[in-house]
mmCIF file with all atom_site columns, C-alpha atoms in Angstrom:
data_model
loop_
_atom_site.group_PDB
_atom_site.id
_atom_site.type_symbol
_atom_site.label_atom_id
_atom_site.label_alt_id
_atom_site.label_comp_id
_atom_site.label_asym_id
_atom_site.label_entity_id
_atom_site.label_seq_id
_atom_site.pdbx_PDB_ins_code
_atom_site.Cartn_x
_atom_site.Cartn_y
_atom_site.Cartn_z
_atom_site.occupancy
_atom_site.B_iso_or_equiv
_atom_site.pdbx_formal_charge
_atom_site.auth_seq_id
_atom_site.auth_comp_id
_atom_site.auth_asym_id
_atom_site.auth_atom_id
_atom_site.pdbx_PDB_model_num
ATOM 1   C CA . ALA A 1 1   ? -48.197 -11.965 40.709 1.00 0.00 ? 1   ALA A CA 1
ATOM 2   C CA . GLN A 1 2   ? -44.420 -12.132 39.378 1.00 0.00 ? 2   GLN A CA 1
ATOM 3   C CA . SER A 1 3   ? -41.951 -8.794  39.569 1.00 0.00 ? 3   SER A CA 1
ATOM 4   C CA . VAL A 1 4   ? -38.691 -7.312  38.597 1.00 0.00 ? 4   VAL A CA 1
ATOM 5   C CA . THR A 1 5   ? -37.151 -5.558  40.741 1.00 0.00 ? 5   THR A CA 1
ATOM 6   C CA . GLN A 1 6   ? -33.632 -3.955  39.768 1.00 0.00 ? 6   GLN A CA 1
ATOM 7   C CA . LEU A 1 7   ? -31.626 -2.312  42.109 1.00 0.00 ? 7   LEU A CA 1
ATOM 8   C CA . GLY A 1 8   ? -30.869 1.445   40.975 1.00 0.00 ? 8   GLY A CA 1
ATOM 9   C CA . SER A 1 9   ? -31.975 3.017   37.731 1.00 0.00 ? 9   SER A CA 1
ATOM 10  C CA . HIS A 1 10  ? -28.201 4.640   36.822 1.00 0.00 ? 10  HIS A CA 1
ATOM 11  C CA . VAL A 1 11  ? -24.997 2.941   38.297 1.00 0.00 ? 11  VAL A CA 1
ATOM 12  C CA . SER A 1 12  ? -22.019 4.084   37.249 1.00 0.00 ? 12  SER A CA 1
ATOM 13  C CA . VAL A 1 13  ? -18.514 2.351   37.362 1.00 0.00 ? 13  VAL A CA 1
ATOM 14  C CA . SER A 1 14  ? -14.070 3.267   36.177 1.00 0.00 ? 14  SER A CA 1
ATOM 15  C CA . GLU A 1 15  ? -13.054 2.171   33.700 1.00 0.00 ? 15  GLU A CA 1
ATOM 16  C CA . GLY A 1 16  ? -11.769 -1.784  34.224 1.00 0.00 ? 16  GLY A CA 1
ATOM 17  C CA . ALA A 1 17  ? -13.677 -1.452  37.718 1.00 0.00 ? 17  ALA A CA 1
ATOM 18  C CA . LEU A 1 18  ? -16.314 -4.214  38.323 1.00 0.00 ? 18  LEU A CA 1
ATOM 19  C CA . VAL A 1 19  ? -19.755 -4.070  37.084 1.00 0.00 ? 19  VAL A CA 1
ATOM 20  C CA . LEU A 1 20  ? -22.823 -5.210  39.608 1.00 0.00 ? 20  LEU A CA 1
ATOM 21  C CA . LEU A 1 21  ? -25.579 -5.304  38.354 1.00 0.00 ? 21  LEU A CA 1
ATOM 22  C CA . ARG A 1 22  ? -28.426 -5.861  41.236 1.00 0.00 ? 22  ARG A CA 1
ATOM 23  C CA . CYS A 1 23  ? -31.696 -7.763  39.859 1.00 0.00 ? 23  CYS A CA 1
ATOM 24  C CA . ASN A 1 24  ? -33.923 -9.793  42.552 1.00 0.00 ? 24  ASN A CA 1
ATOM 25  C CA . TYR A 1 25  ? -36.988 -11.536 41.463 1.00 0.00 ? 25  TYR A CA 1
ATOM 26  C CA . SER A 1 26  ? -40.259 -12.900 43.338 1.00 0.00 ? 26  SER A CA 1
ATOM 27  C CA . SER A 1 27  ? -42.448 -16.309 41.805 1.00 0.00 ? 27  SER A CA 1
ATOM 28  C CA . SER A 1 28  ? -44.207 -19.202 43.207 1.00 0.00 ? 28  SER A CA 1
ATOM 29  C CA . VAL A 1 29  ? -42.758 -21.224 40.168 1.00 0.00 ? 29  VAL A CA 1
ATOM 30  C CA . PRO A 1 30  ? -38.879 -21.635 39.939 1.00 0.00 ? 30  PRO A CA 1
ATOM 31  C CA . PRO A 1 31  ? -38.278 -19.055 37.638 1.00 0.00 ? 31  PRO A CA 1
ATOM 32  C CA . TYR A 1 32  ? -36.655 -18.551 34.398 1.00 0.00 ? 32  TYR A CA 1
ATOM 33  C CA . LEU A 1 33  ? -34.164 -14.908 34.261 1.00 0.00 ? 33  LEU A CA 1
ATOM 34  C CA . PHE A 1 34  ? -32.919 -13.187 31.975 1.00 0.00 ? 34  PHE A CA 1
ATOM 35  C CA . TRP A 1 35  ? -30.827 -10.097 31.434 1.00 0.00 ? 35  TRP A CA 1
ATOM 36  C CA . TYR A 1 36  ? -31.019 -8.053  28.102 1.00 0.00 ? 36  TYR A CA 1
ATOM 37  C CA . VAL A 1 37  ? -28.696 -4.684  26.746 1.00 0.00 ? 37  VAL A CA 1
ATOM 38  C CA . GLN A 1 38  ? -30.450 -2.073  25.036 1.00 0.00 ? 38  GLN A CA 1
ATOM 39  C CA . TYR A 1 39  ? -28.044 0.226   23.642 1.00 0.00 ? 39  TYR A CA 1
ATOM 40  C CA . PRO A 1 40  ? -30.293 3.589   22.079 1.00 0.00 ? 40  PRO A CA 1
ATOM 41  C CA . ASN A 1 41  ? -32.601 3.698   19.792 1.00 0.00 ? 41  ASN A CA 1
ATOM 42  C CA . GLN A 1 42  ? -32.023 0.105   19.428 1.00 0.00 ? 42  GLN A CA 1
ATOM 43  C CA . GLY A 1 43  ? -33.960 -3.843  20.162 1.00 0.00 ? 43  GLY A CA 1
ATOM 44  C CA . LEU A 1 44  ? -32.560 -5.315  23.428 1.00 0.00 ? 44  LEU A CA 1
ATOM 45  C CA . GLN A 1 45  ? -29.887 -8.321  22.974 1.00 0.00 ? 45  GLN A CA 1
ATOM 46  C CA . LEU A 1 46  ? -29.944 -10.767 25.246 1.00 0.00 ? 46  LEU A CA 1
ATOM 47  C CA . LEU A 1 47  ? -26.991 -11.246 27.741 1.00 0.00 ? 47  LEU A CA 1
ATOM 48  C CA . LEU A 1 48  ? -27.392 -14.910 29.560 1.00 0.00 ? 48  LEU A CA 1
ATOM 49  C CA . LYS A 1 49  ? -29.894 -16.701 30.588 1.00 0.00 ? 49  LYS A CA 1
ATOM 50  C CA . TYR A 1 50  ? -31.398 -19.155 33.286 1.00 0.00 ? 50  TYR A CA 1
ATOM 51  C CA . THR A 1 51  ? -33.392 -21.855 32.820 1.00 0.00 ? 51  THR A CA 1
ATOM 52  C CA . SER A 1 52  ? -32.741 -23.698 36.048 1.00 0.00 ? 52  SER A CA 1
ATOM 53  C CA . ALA A 1 53  ? -29.514 -25.522 35.202 1.00 0.00 ? 53  ALA A CA 1
ATOM 54  C CA . ALA A 1 54  ? -25.822 -24.319 36.619 1.00 0.00 ? 54  ALA A CA 1
ATOM 55  C CA . THR A 1 55  ? -26.716 -21.318 38.728 1.00 0.00 ? 55  THR A CA 1
ATOM 56  C CA . LEU A 1 56  ? -24.374 -19.516 37.847 1.00 0.00 ? 56  LEU A CA 1
ATOM 57  C CA . VAL A 1 57  ? -24.907 -18.552 34.411 1.00 0.00 ? 57  VAL A CA 1
ATOM 58  C CA . LYS A 1 58  ? -22.131 -16.983 32.064 1.00 0.00 ? 58  LYS A CA 1
ATOM 59  C CA . GLY A 1 59  ? -22.954 -14.525 29.242 1.00 0.00 ? 59  GLY A CA 1
ATOM 60  C CA . ILE A 1 60  ? -21.494 -12.688 26.381 1.00 0.00 ? 60  ILE A CA 1
ATOM 61  C CA . ASN A 1 61  ? -19.357 -9.952  26.663 1.00 0.00 ? 61  ASN A CA 1
ATOM 62  C CA . GLY A 1 62  ? -17.785 -11.315 29.922 1.00 0.00 ? 62  GLY A CA 1
ATOM 63  C CA . PHE A 1 63  ? -21.391 -10.594 31.824 1.00 0.00 ? 63  PHE A CA 1
ATOM 64  C CA . GLU A 1 64  ? -22.030 -13.738 34.241 1.00 0.00 ? 64  GLU A CA 1
ATOM 65  C CA . ALA A 1 65  ? -24.852 -13.985 36.464 1.00 0.00 ? 65  ALA A CA 1
ATOM 66  C CA . GLU A 1 66  ? -25.814 -15.910 39.969 1.00 0.00 ? 66  GLU A CA 1
ATOM 67  C CA . PHE A 1 67  ? -28.522 -17.613 40.844 1.00 0.00 ? 67  PHE A CA 1
ATOM 68  C CA . LYS A 1 68  ? -29.800 -17.386 44.234 1.00 0.00 ? 68  LYS A CA 1
ATOM 69  C CA . LYS A 1 69  ? -32.455 -18.754 45.345 1.00 0.00 ? 69  LYS A CA 1
ATOM 70  C CA . SER A 1 70  ? -32.122 -18.189 48.784 1.00 0.00 ? 70  SER A CA 1
ATOM 71  C CA . GLU A 1 71  ? -31.747 -14.246 48.283 1.00 0.00 ? 71  GLU A CA 1
ATOM 72  C CA . THR A 1 72  ? -34.622 -14.535 45.488 1.00 0.00 ? 72  THR A CA 1
ATOM 73  C CA . SER A 1 73  ? -31.481 -12.602 43.577 1.00 0.00 ? 73  SER A CA 1
ATOM 74  C CA . PHE A 1 74  ? -30.496 -13.012 39.485 1.00 0.00 ? 74  PHE A CA 1
ATOM 75  C CA . HIS A 1 75  ? -27.228 -9.674  39.796 1.00 0.00 ? 75  HIS A CA 1
ATOM 76  C CA . LEU A 1 76  ? -25.583 -9.672  36.874 1.00 0.00 ? 76  LEU A CA 1
ATOM 77  C CA . THR A 1 77  ? -21.479 -9.089  37.618 1.00 0.00 ? 77  THR A CA 1
ATOM 78  C CA . LYS A 1 78  ? -18.738 -8.386  35.153 1.00 0.00 ? 78  LYS A CA 1
ATOM 79  C CA . PRO A 1 79  ? -14.975 -8.492  36.533 1.00 0.00 ? 79  PRO A CA 1
ATOM 80  C CA . SER A 1 80  ? -13.511 -5.719  34.499 1.00 0.00 ? 80  SER A CA 1
ATOM 81  C CA . ALA A 1 81  ? -15.811 -2.945  32.644 1.00 0.00 ? 81  ALA A CA 1
ATOM 82  C CA . HIS A 1 82  ? -15.038 -1.461  29.345 1.00 0.00 ? 82  HIS A CA 1
ATOM 83  C CA . MET A 1 83  ? -16.867 2.167   27.612 1.00 0.00 ? 83  MET A CA 1
ATOM 84  C CA . SER A 1 84  ? -18.625 -0.125  24.992 1.00 0.00 ? 84  SER A CA 1
ATOM 85  C CA . ASP A 1 85  ? -20.425 -1.718  28.687 1.00 0.00 ? 85  ASP A CA 1
ATOM 86  C CA . ALA A 1 86  ? -22.410 1.580   28.544 1.00 0.00 ? 86  ALA A CA 1
ATOM 87  C CA . ALA A 1 87  ? -26.308 0.929   27.125 1.00 0.00 ? 87  ALA A CA 1
ATOM 88  C CA . GLU A 1 88  ? -29.032 0.199   29.916 1.00 0.00 ? 88  GLU A CA 1
ATOM 89  C CA . TYR A 1 89  ? -29.206 -3.107  31.325 1.00 0.00 ? 89  TYR A CA 1
ATOM 90  C CA . PHE A 1 90  ? -32.884 -4.894  31.797 1.00 0.00 ? 90  PHE A CA 1
ATOM 91  C CA . CYS A 1 91  ? -33.219 -8.228  34.373 1.00 0.00 ? 91  CYS A CA 1
ATOM 92  C CA . ALA A 1 92  ? -36.472 -9.638  32.773 1.00 0.00 ? 92  ALA A CA 1
ATOM 93  C CA . LEU A 1 93  ? -39.078 -12.851 34.706 1.00 0.00 ? 93  LEU A CA 1
ATOM 94  C CA . MET A 1 94  ? -40.850 -15.090 32.524 1.00 0.00 ? 94  MET A CA 1
ATOM 95  C CA . ASN A 1 95  ? -44.520 -14.538 33.067 1.00 0.00 ? 95  ASN A CA 1
ATOM 96  C CA . TYR A 1 96  ? -45.972 -18.286 33.342 1.00 0.00 ? 96  TYR A CA 1
ATOM 97  C CA . GLY A 1 97  ? -49.347 -16.596 34.168 1.00 0.00 ? 97  GLY A CA 1
ATOM 98  C CA . GLY A 1 98  ? -49.155 -14.383 31.250 1.00 0.00 ? 98  GLY A CA 1
ATOM 99  C CA . SER A 1 99  ? -49.263 -14.808 27.183 1.00 0.00 ? 99  SER A CA 1
ATOM 100 C CA . GLN A 1 100 ? -47.652 -17.933 27.089 1.00 0.00 ? 100 GLN A CA 1
ATOM 101 C CA . GLY A 1 101 ? -44.815 -16.930 28.294 1.00 0.00 ? 101 GLY A CA 1
ATOM 102 C CA . ASN A 1 102 ? -43.840 -12.909 27.469 1.00 0.00 ? 102 ASN A CA 1
ATOM 103 C CA . LEU A 1 103 ? -42.039 -11.558 29.525 1.00 0.00 ? 103 LEU A CA 1
ATOM 104 C CA . ILE A 1 104 ? -41.838 -8.567  32.142 1.00 0.00 ? 104 ILE A CA 1
ATOM 105 C CA . PHE A 1 105 ? -39.462 -6.661  32.746 1.00 0.00 ? 105 PHE A CA 1
ATOM 106 C CA . GLY A 1 106 ? -37.995 -4.311  35.556 1.00 0.00 ? 106 GLY A CA 1
ATOM 107 C CA . LYS A 1 107 ? -37.026 -0.890  34.929 1.00 0.00 ? 107 LYS A CA 1
ATOM 108 C CA . GLY A 1 108 ? -34.388 -1.245  33.918 1.00 0.00 ? 108 GLY A CA 1
ATOM 109 C CA . THR A 1 109 ? -30.477 0.293   35.143 1.00 0.00 ? 109 THR A CA 1
ATOM 110 C CA . LYS A 1 110 ? -28.411 2.750   32.903 1.00 0.00 ? 110 LYS A CA 1
ATOM 111 C CA . LEU A 1 111 ? -25.031 2.037   33.323 1.00 0.00 ? 111 LEU A CA 1
ATOM 112 C CA . SER A 1 112 ? -22.467 4.473   32.552 1.00 0.00 ? 112 SER A CA 1
ATOM 113 C CA . VAL A 1 113 ? -18.560 3.972   32.536 1.00 0.00 ? 113 VAL A CA 1
ATOM 114 C CA . LYS A 1 114 ? -15.933 6.916   33.403 1.00 0.00 ? 114 LYS A CA 1
ATOM 115 C CA . PRO A 1 115 ? -12.725 6.446   30.822 1.00 0.00 ? 115 PRO A CA 1
ATOM 116 C CA . GLY B 2 1   ? -28.489 -16.731 14.233 1.00 0.00 ? 1   GLY B CA 1
ATOM 117 C CA . ALA B 2 2   ? -32.453 -16.055 14.948 1.00 0.00 ? 2   ALA B CA 1
ATOM 118 C CA . VAL B 2 3   ? -33.076 -11.969 13.422 1.00 0.00 ? 3   VAL B CA 1
ATOM 119 C CA . VAL B 2 4   ? -36.303 -9.922  13.941 1.00 0.00 ? 4   VAL B CA 1
ATOM 120 C CA . SER B 2 5   ? -36.200 -6.836  12.706 1.00 0.00 ? 5   SER B CA 1
ATOM 121 C CA . GLN B 2 6   ? -38.756 -3.903  12.352 1.00 0.00 ? 6   GLN B CA 1
ATOM 122 C CA . HIS B 2 7   ? -39.744 -1.704  9.599  1.00 0.00 ? 7   HIS B CA 1
ATOM 123 C CA . PRO B 2 8   ? -39.757 1.860   9.757  1.00 0.00 ? 8   PRO B CA 1
ATOM 124 C CA . SER B 2 9   ? -37.082 2.090   12.313 1.00 0.00 ? 9   SER B CA 1
ATOM 125 C CA . TRP B 2 10  ? -38.502 6.092   12.745 1.00 0.00 ? 10  TRP B CA 1
ATOM 126 C CA . VAL B 2 11  ? -41.579 7.207   12.255 1.00 0.00 ? 11  VAL B CA 1
ATOM 127 C CA . ILE B 2 12  ? -43.414 10.813  11.950 1.00 0.00 ? 12  ILE B CA 1
ATOM 128 C CA . CYS B 2 13  ? -46.652 11.059  11.513 1.00 0.00 ? 13  CYS B CA 1
ATOM 129 C CA . LYS B 2 14  ? -49.869 14.064  11.967 1.00 0.00 ? 14  LYS B CA 1
ATOM 130 C CA . SER B 2 15  ? -52.207 13.479  14.179 1.00 0.00 ? 15  SER B CA 1
ATOM 131 C CA . GLY B 2 16  ? -55.015 11.224  13.157 1.00 0.00 ? 16  GLY B CA 1
ATOM 132 C CA . THR B 2 17  ? -53.273 9.594   10.674 1.00 0.00 ? 17  THR B CA 1
ATOM 133 C CA . SER B 2 18  ? -52.562 5.518   10.616 1.00 0.00 ? 18  SER B CA 1
ATOM 134 C CA . VAL B 2 19  ? -49.342 3.707   11.099 1.00 0.00 ? 19  VAL B CA 1
ATOM 135 C CA . LYS B 2 20  ? -48.467 0.503   10.496 1.00 0.00 ? 20  LYS B CA 1
ATOM 136 C CA . ILE B 2 21  ? -45.460 -1.458  11.752 1.00 0.00 ? 21  ILE B CA 1
ATOM 137 C CA . GLU B 2 22  ? -44.274 -4.870  10.328 1.00 0.00 ? 22  GLU B CA 1
ATOM 138 C CA . CYS B 2 23  ? -42.237 -7.407  12.409 1.00 0.00 ? 23  CYS B CA 1
ATOM 139 C CA . ARG B 2 24  ? -40.416 -10.021 10.477 1.00 0.00 ? 24  ARG B CA 1
ATOM 140 C CA . SER B 2 25  ? -38.244 -13.327 11.909 1.00 0.00 ? 25  SER B CA 1
ATOM 141 C CA . LEU B 2 26  ? -35.751 -13.183 8.432  1.00 0.00 ? 26  LEU B CA 1
ATOM 142 C CA . ASP B 2 27  ? -34.713 -17.101 9.685  1.00 0.00 ? 27  ASP B CA 1
ATOM 143 C CA . PHE B 2 28  ? -36.865 -18.874 12.003 1.00 0.00 ? 28  PHE B CA 1
ATOM 144 C CA . GLN B 2 29  ? -40.740 -19.597 12.035 1.00 0.00 ? 29  GLN B CA 1
ATOM 145 C CA . ALA B 2 30  ? -42.920 -17.880 15.049 1.00 0.00 ? 30  ALA B CA 1
ATOM 146 C CA . THR B 2 31  ? -45.317 -19.326 15.606 1.00 0.00 ? 31  THR B CA 1
ATOM 147 C CA . THR B 2 32  ? -45.899 -16.387 18.512 1.00 0.00 ? 32  THR B CA 1
ATOM 148 C CA . MET B 2 33  ? -44.652 -12.166 18.729 1.00 0.00 ? 33  MET B CA 1
ATOM 149 C CA . PHE B 2 34  ? -45.111 -10.099 20.701 1.00 0.00 ? 34  PHE B CA 1
ATOM 150 C CA . TRP B 2 35  ? -45.583 -6.386  21.137 1.00 0.00 ? 35  TRP B CA 1
ATOM 151 C CA . TYR B 2 36  ? -44.329 -4.545  23.800 1.00 0.00 ? 36  TYR B CA 1
ATOM 152 C CA . ARG B 2 37  ? -44.047 -0.119  24.238 1.00 0.00 ? 37  ARG B CA 1
ATOM 153 C CA . GLN B 2 38  ? -41.258 1.312   25.642 1.00 0.00 ? 38  GLN B CA 1
ATOM 154 C CA . PHE B 2 39  ? -41.630 5.058   27.238 1.00 0.00 ? 39  PHE B CA 1
ATOM 155 C CA . PRO B 2 40  ? -38.603 6.910   27.213 1.00 0.00 ? 40  PRO B CA 1
ATOM 156 C CA . LYS B 2 41  ? -36.383 6.233   29.846 1.00 0.00 ? 41  LYS B CA 1
ATOM 157 C CA . GLN B 2 42  ? -38.527 3.266   31.277 1.00 0.00 ? 42  GLN B CA 1
ATOM 158 C CA . SER B 2 43  ? -38.812 -0.512  31.139 1.00 0.00 ? 43  SER B CA 1
ATOM 159 C CA . LEU B 2 44  ? -41.037 -2.288  28.170 1.00 0.00 ? 44  LEU B CA 1
ATOM 160 C CA . MET B 2 45  ? -44.754 -3.450  28.729 1.00 0.00 ? 45  MET B CA 1
ATOM 161 C CA . LEU B 2 46  ? -46.500 -5.904  26.940 1.00 0.00 ? 46  LEU B CA 1
ATOM 162 C CA . MET B 2 47  ? -49.123 -4.646  24.955 1.00 0.00 ? 47  MET B CA 1
ATOM 163 C CA . ALA B 2 48  ? -50.352 -8.267  23.050 1.00 0.00 ? 48  ALA B CA 1
ATOM 164 C CA . THR B 2 49  ? -49.905 -11.227 21.545 1.00 0.00 ? 49  THR B CA 1
ATOM 165 C CA . SER B 2 50  ? -50.076 -12.403 18.450 1.00 0.00 ? 50  SER B CA 1
ATOM 166 C CA . ASN B 2 51  ? -50.711 -15.890 17.462 1.00 0.00 ? 51  ASN B CA 1
ATOM 167 C CA . GLU B 2 52  ? -49.754 -17.173 13.419 1.00 0.00 ? 52  GLU B CA 1
ATOM 168 C CA . GLY B 2 53  ? -53.374 -17.112 12.248 1.00 0.00 ? 53  GLY B CA 1
ATOM 169 C CA . SER B 2 54  ? -55.639 -16.290 14.988 1.00 0.00 ? 54  SER B CA 1
ATOM 170 C CA . LYS B 2 55  ? -56.841 -12.667 16.883 1.00 0.00 ? 55  LYS B CA 1
ATOM 171 C CA . ALA B 2 56  ? -54.069 -11.452 19.400 1.00 0.00 ? 56  ALA B CA 1
ATOM 172 C CA . THR B 2 57  ? -54.560 -11.643 23.186 1.00 0.00 ? 57  THR B CA 1
ATOM 173 C CA . TYR B 2 58  ? -53.885 -7.848  24.534 1.00 0.00 ? 58  TYR B CA 1
ATOM 174 C CA . GLU B 2 59  ? -52.860 -7.642  27.878 1.00 0.00 ? 59  GLU B CA 1
ATOM 175 C CA . GLN B 2 60  ? -55.429 -5.380  30.347 1.00 0.00 ? 60  GLN B CA 1
ATOM 176 C CA . GLY B 2 61  ? -55.583 -1.386  29.386 1.00 0.00 ? 61  GLY B CA 1
ATOM 177 C CA . VAL B 2 62  ? -54.562 -1.713  26.191 1.00 0.00 ? 62  VAL B CA 1
ATOM 178 C CA . GLU B 2 63  ? -57.111 -0.729  23.517 1.00 0.00 ? 63  GLU B CA 1
ATOM 179 C CA . LYS B 2 64  ? -57.380 -3.414  20.907 1.00 0.00 ? 64  LYS B CA 1
ATOM 180 C CA . ASP B 2 65  ? -59.186 -1.250  17.597 1.00 0.00 ? 65  ASP B CA 1
ATOM 181 C CA . LYS B 2 66  ? -56.850 1.432   18.229 1.00 0.00 ? 66  LYS B CA 1
ATOM 182 C CA . PHE B 2 67  ? -53.600 -1.046  18.536 1.00 0.00 ? 67  PHE B CA 1
ATOM 183 C CA . LEU B 2 68  ? -54.677 -3.329  14.985 1.00 0.00 ? 68  LEU B CA 1
ATOM 184 C CA . ILE B 2 69  ? -51.982 -7.259  15.196 1.00 0.00 ? 69  ILE B CA 1
ATOM 185 C CA . ASN B 2 70  ? -51.697 -9.242  12.555 1.00 0.00 ? 70  ASN B CA 1
ATOM 186 C CA . HIS B 2 71  ? -50.153 -12.271 12.797 1.00 0.00 ? 71  HIS B CA 1
ATOM 187 C CA . ALA B 2 72  ? -50.677 -13.058 9.123  1.00 0.00 ? 72  ALA B CA 1
ATOM 188 C CA . SER B 2 73  ? -47.590 -16.136 8.386  1.00 0.00 ? 73  SER B CA 1
ATOM 189 C CA . LEU B 2 74  ? -45.416 -17.820 10.753 1.00 0.00 ? 74  LEU B CA 1
ATOM 190 C CA . THR B 2 75  ? -42.402 -14.541 9.567  1.00 0.00 ? 75  THR B CA 1
ATOM 191 C CA . LEU B 2 76  ? -44.741 -11.820 10.314 1.00 0.00 ? 76  LEU B CA 1
ATOM 192 C CA . SER B 2 77  ? -46.706 -9.627  13.041 1.00 0.00 ? 77  SER B CA 1
ATOM 193 C CA . THR B 2 78  ? -47.939 -6.244  11.781 1.00 0.00 ? 78  THR B CA 1
ATOM 194 C CA . LEU B 2 79  ? -49.305 -3.348  14.569 1.00 0.00 ? 79  LEU B CA 1
ATOM 195 C CA . THR B 2 80  ? -51.461 -0.824  13.145 1.00 0.00 ? 80  THR B CA 1
ATOM 196 C CA . VAL B 2 81  ? -51.671 2.295   15.704 1.00 0.00 ? 81  VAL B CA 1
ATOM 197 C CA . THR B 2 82  ? -55.428 3.823   14.335 1.00 0.00 ? 82  THR B CA 1
ATOM 198 C CA . SER B 2 83  ? -55.942 7.194   14.437 1.00 0.00 ? 83  SER B CA 1
ATOM 199 C CA . ALA B 2 84  ? -52.594 8.274   16.192 1.00 0.00 ? 84  ALA B CA 1
ATOM 200 C CA . HIS B 2 85  ? -52.688 10.464  19.074 1.00 0.00 ? 85  HIS B CA 1
ATOM 201 C CA . PRO B 2 86  ? -49.591 12.539  20.189 1.00 0.00 ? 86  PRO B CA 1
ATOM 202 C CA . GLU B 2 87  ? -49.349 9.953   23.699 1.00 0.00 ? 87  GLU B CA 1
ATOM 203 C CA . ASP B 2 88  ? -49.126 6.757   21.490 1.00 0.00 ? 88  ASP B CA 1
ATOM 204 C CA . SER B 2 89  ? -45.392 8.307   20.690 1.00 0.00 ? 89  SER B CA 1
ATOM 205 C CA . SER B 2 90  ? -43.313 6.148   22.188 1.00 0.00 ? 90  SER B CA 1
ATOM 206 C CA . PHE B 2 91  ? -40.559 3.233   20.615 1.00 0.00 ? 91  PHE B CA 1
ATOM 207 C CA . TYR B 2 92  ? -42.378 -0.124  20.118 1.00 0.00 ? 92  TYR B CA 1
ATOM 208 C CA . ILE B 2 93  ? -40.817 -3.661  20.007 1.00 0.00 ? 93  ILE B CA 1
ATOM 209 C CA . CYS B 2 94  ? -41.548 -6.879  18.727 1.00 0.00 ? 94  CYS B CA 1
ATOM 210 C CA . SER B 2 95  ? -40.379 -10.589 19.714 1.00 0.00 ? 95  SER B CA 1
ATOM 211 C CA . ALA B 2 96  ? -40.355 -13.526 18.490 1.00 0.00 ? 96  ALA B CA 1
ATOM 212 C CA . ARG B 2 97  ? -40.506 -17.306 19.338 1.00 0.00 ? 97  ARG B CA 1
ATOM 213 C CA . ASP B 2 98  ? -39.140 -19.521 17.265 1.00 0.00 ? 98  ASP B CA 1
ATOM 214 C CA . ARG B 2 99  ? -41.438 -22.269 16.735 1.00 0.00 ? 99  ARG B CA 1
ATOM 215 C CA . GLU B 2 100 ? -38.013 -25.046 16.603 1.00 0.00 ? 100 GLU B CA 1
ATOM 216 C CA . GLN B 2 101 ? -37.364 -23.587 20.123 1.00 0.00 ? 101 GLN B CA 1
ATOM 217 C CA . ALA B 2 102 ? -40.043 -23.484 21.823 1.00 0.00 ? 102 ALA B CA 1
ATOM 218 C CA . SER B 2 103 ? -38.913 -24.881 25.373 1.00 0.00 ? 103 SER B CA 1
ATOM 219 C CA . ILE B 2 104 ? -36.201 -22.851 25.264 1.00 0.00 ? 104 ILE B CA 1
ATOM 220 C CA . TYR B 2 105 ? -38.722 -19.904 26.198 1.00 0.00 ? 105 TYR B CA 1
ATOM 221 C CA . GLU B 2 106 ? -36.787 -17.329 24.884 1.00 0.00 ? 106 GLU B CA 1
ATOM 222 C CA . GLN B 2 107 ? -36.686 -14.696 22.669 1.00 0.00 ? 107 GLN B CA 1
ATOM 223 C CA . PHE B 2 108 ? -35.683 -12.824 19.931 1.00 0.00 ? 108 PHE B CA 1
ATOM 224 C CA . PHE B 2 109 ? -35.705 -8.990  19.973 1.00 0.00 ? 109 PHE B CA 1
ATOM 225 C CA . GLY B 2 110 ? -36.206 -6.517  16.499 1.00 0.00 ? 110 GLY B CA 1
ATOM 226 C CA . PRO B 2 111 ? -34.770 -3.336  16.721 1.00 0.00 ? 111 PRO B CA 1
ATOM 227 C CA . GLY B 2 112 ? -36.993 -1.195  17.717 1.00 0.00 ? 112 GLY B CA 1
ATOM 228 C CA . THR B 2 113 ? -39.356 1.288   16.177 1.00 0.00 ? 113 THR B CA 1
ATOM 229 C CA . ARG B 2 114 ? -39.481 4.221   16.737 1.00 0.00 ? 114 ARG B CA 1
ATOM 230 C CA . LEU B 2 115 ? -43.183 6.541   16.575 1.00 0.00 ? 115 LEU B CA 1
ATOM 231 C CA . THR B 2 116 ? -43.487 10.562  16.817 1.00 0.00 ? 116 THR B CA 1
ATOM 232 C CA . VAL B 2 117 ? -46.545 12.288  16.519 1.00 0.00 ? 117 VAL B CA 1
ATOM 233 C CA . LEU B 2 118 ? -47.417 15.169  15.948 1.00 0.00 ? 118 LEU B CA 1
#
């Protein structure tokens, strides 16, 4: 079965510091992986996606993620945090065995940015 | 870009009443739409998959008679919560796949609907 694990339900960084949000996955087939951001009471916005092309994926708002098959990881990073980055972040995996490609989400990581 | 809207954005209703939530793809055709449910401080859980012109596919544990889904056109899917109870209070989010970009497997999410049942 496929699954997604996000390590750390809450991450706090100072403005200007490195952001690292961790995501590990389990999949018996080559995965399609996604990172989404959710602001309070809003839907999800796609940050970036991995679809078996380049292992280092660049997304919007300065975020990037690196797919590491050997570590089954897809961690999200940003060199310098901004106050506006404070939000909930979800790692997701395409569900091959499910309903026409729905997403399997991790439990989310809340990012706080201190001034 | 691909935009998905939901209406209403929030709704408060009395226990026992029914509530309809609309999900629309505004600038693309969506043969497949997904309905997710998100409890406070938790992740999104898939409730059902909606396909235009056919019956929805429900995930295990989701009552199809309680959560009625209709996908009548390529741009509209509706979720009706029948005889709502306080435990149905949640954040409901829909997503849609662009018919013309099916191979990319990308979903576009609506802004969500906050349902509160008193």
